[in-house]
Amino acid sequence: RDWLLSATISTGTVFYHFAMRLAVGAVVPKMLLHPGRRKWFAQRSFEPKLYKALQVKQWKDHMPTYDPASFSLRENTLEQIVDNCCVSEAVHEVIILLSFIPLLFTVWWGAFPVFCITSVLAAAFDCCFAIMQRYNRPRLVRILAKKEAKAQ
């Protein structure tokens, strides 16, 4: 019976994470219009050192992209790509927060380790994508600013 409880909890938790990702991916982009200029998405002074320590440059190109066309210069302007980076980051940040909701179910079901492991792993997975967006965006913002300065 213990294995059945663990299997049920694991299946339910995986379903939650899958469904939650789909819901967040559908809702958050509709809430953020032109986010590229918001302070939340500006690079902080400690970030370049953090990215170097995490070796983001080495692994970022190996990460999958849900919609590669949204980051293509052939299909988008530079400003649209910056906005798409911000939206993608926001989606992953919301997912990171919502990844810990299953911990509330330990009140009724127990099995804290199962809920904790799945929540931490899910949050860590999405953290990689948020970091990647924050790593890539400052360079794009600098190019956009130079392009705008030349246009004036």
Coordinates of C-alpha atoms in Angstrom, one line a residue:
R1 CA 0.0 0.0 0.0
D2 CA 2.9 2.4 0.6
W3 CA 4.2 2.0 -2.9
L4 CA 0.7 2.8 -4.2
L5 CA 0.5 6.0 -2.2
S6 CA 3.9 7.1 -3.5
A7 CA 3.0 6.2 -7.1
T8 CA -0.3 8.1 -6.7
I9 CA 1.4 11.1 -5.2
S10 CA 4.1 11.1 -7.9
T11 CA 1.6 10.8 -10.7
G12 CA -0.6 13.6 -9.3
T13 CA 2.4 15.8 -8.7
V14 CA 3.8 15.3 -12.3
F15 CA 0.3 16.0 -13.7
Y16 CA 0.1 19.2 -11.6
H17 CA 3.5 20.4 -12.8
F18 CA 2.6 19.6 -16.4
A19 CA -0.9 21.3 -16.3
M20 CA 0.4 24.3 -14.3
R21 CA 3.1 24.9 -16.9
L22 CA 0.5 24.9 -19.7
A23 CA -1.7 27.3 -17.8
V24 CA 1.1 29.7 -16.8
G25 CA 2.4 29.6 -20.4
A26 CA -1.1 30.6 -21.6
V27 CA -1.9 33.3 -19.0
V28 CA 1.3 35.2 -18.3
P29 CA 2.1 36.3 -21.8
K30 CA -1.3 37.9 -22.1
M31 CA -0.6 39.9 -18.9
L32 CA 2.7 41.4 -20.0
L33 CA 2.6 43.9 -22.8
H34 CA 5.9 45.4 -23.8
P35 CA 7.8 44.4 -20.7
G36 CA 11.3 45.1 -22.1
R37 CA 11.6 48.5 -20.4
R38 CA 10.4 47.4 -16.9
K39 CA 12.9 47.6 -14.0
W40 CA 12.2 44.0 -12.9
F41 CA 13.9 42.8 -16.0
A42 CA 17.0 45.0 -15.8
Q43 CA 20.2 43.3 -15.0
R44 CA 21.5 43.6 -11.4
S45 CA 25.1 44.4 -10.6
F46 CA 25.8 40.9 -9.1
E47 CA 24.4 39.0 -12.1
P48 CA 27.5 38.9 -14.4
K49 CA 29.6 37.3 -11.7
L50 CA 26.9 34.8 -10.9
Y51 CA 26.5 33.9 -14.6
K52 CA 30.3 33.4 -14.9
A53 CA 30.3 31.2 -11.7
L54 CA 27.4 29.1 -13.1
Q55 CA 29.1 28.9 -16.5
V56 CA 25.9 29.9 -18.3
K57 CA 27.7 30.7 -21.5
Q58 CA 28.7 27.0 -21.8
W59 CA 25.3 25.5 -21.3
K60 CA 22.8 28.0 -22.5
D61 CA 22.9 27.0 -26.2
H62 CA 22.1 23.4 -25.2
M63 CA 18.7 24.3 -23.6
P64 CA 15.5 23.6 -25.5
T65 CA 13.3 26.4 -26.7
Y66 CA 9.5 26.1 -26.7
D67 CA 9.1 28.5 -29.6
P68 CA 12.4 29.2 -31.4
A69 CA 10.5 31.5 -33.9
S70 CA 9.8 34.0 -31.0
F71 CA 13.6 34.6 -30.7
S72 CA 14.4 34.8 -34.5
L73 CA 15.5 38.1 -36.0
R74 CA 14.0 36.9 -39.3
E75 CA 10.5 36.9 -37.8
N76 CA 10.8 39.6 -35.1
T77 CA 12.3 43.0 -34.5
L78 CA 15.0 43.3 -31.8
E79 CA 12.5 45.0 -29.5
Q80 CA 10.0 42.1 -29.9
I81 CA 12.8 39.6 -29.1
V82 CA 13.7 41.6 -25.9
D83 CA 10.0 41.5 -25.0
N84 CA 9.8 37.8 -25.7
C85 CA 12.8 37.2 -23.4
C86 CA 11.1 39.1 -20.6
V87 CA 7.8 37.2 -21.1
S88 CA 9.7 33.9 -21.1
E89 CA 11.6 34.8 -18.0
A90 CA 8.3 35.9 -16.2
V91 CA 6.7 32.6 -17.2
H92 CA 9.5 30.6 -15.7
E93 CA 9.6 32.7 -12.6
V94 CA 5.9 32.2 -12.0
I95 CA 6.4 28.4 -12.6
I96 CA 9.2 28.4 -10.0
L97 CA 6.9 29.9 -7.4
L98 CA 4.0 27.6 -8.2
S99 CA 6.3 24.5 -8.2
F100 CA 6.1 24.7 -4.4
I101 CA 2.3 24.5 -4.1
P102 CA 2.3 20.7 -3.9
L103 CA 4.1 21.0 -0.5
L104 CA 0.8 22.1 0.9
F105 CA -0.6 18.6 0.2
T106 CA 1.8 17.2 2.8
V107 CA -0.8 18.4 5.4
W108 CA -3.3 15.7 4.1
W109 CA -1.1 13.1 2.4
G110 CA 2.1 13.2 4.3
A111 CA 5.0 12.0 2.1
F112 CA 6.9 15.3 2.5
P113 CA 10.0 13.9 0.8
V114 CA 8.2 13.0 -2.4
F115 CA 6.5 16.4 -2.7
C116 CA 9.7 18.2 -1.7
I117 CA 11.9 16.4 -4.2
T118 CA 9.5 17.0 -7.1
S119 CA 9.0 20.6 -6.2
V120 CA 12.7 21.4 -5.8
L121 CA 13.6 19.6 -9.1
A122 CA 10.9 21.3 -11.0
A123 CA 11.9 24.7 -9.6
A124 CA 15.6 24.1 -10.4
F125 CA 14.7 23.1 -14.0
D126 CA 12.8 26.3 -14.6
C127 CA 15.4 28.4 -12.8
C128 CA 17.8 27.4 -15.6
F129 CA 15.5 28.9 -18.2
A130 CA 15.0 32.1 -16.2
I131 CA 18.8 32.5 -15.8
M132 CA 19.3 31.9 -19.5
Q133 CA 16.9 34.7 -20.4
R134 CA 18.4 37.1 -17.9
Y135 CA 21.9 36.2 -19.3
N136 CA 20.9 36.8 -22.9
R137 CA 18.8 39.9 -22.6
P138 CA 21.4 42.6 -21.5
R139 CA 23.3 42.2 -24.7
L140 CA 20.2 42.5 -26.8
V141 CA 19.1 45.6 -24.8
R142 CA 22.6 47.2 -25.5
I143 CA 22.3 46.5 -29.2
L144 CA 18.7 47.9 -29.3
A145 CA 19.8 51.1 -27.4
K146 CA 22.7 51.6 -29.9
K147 CA 20.3 51.1 -32.8
E148 CA 17.8 53.6 -31.3
A149 CA 20.6 56.1 -30.7
K150 CA 21.7 55.9 -34.3
A151 CA 18.1 56.4 -35.5
Q152 CA 17.9 59.8 -33.7

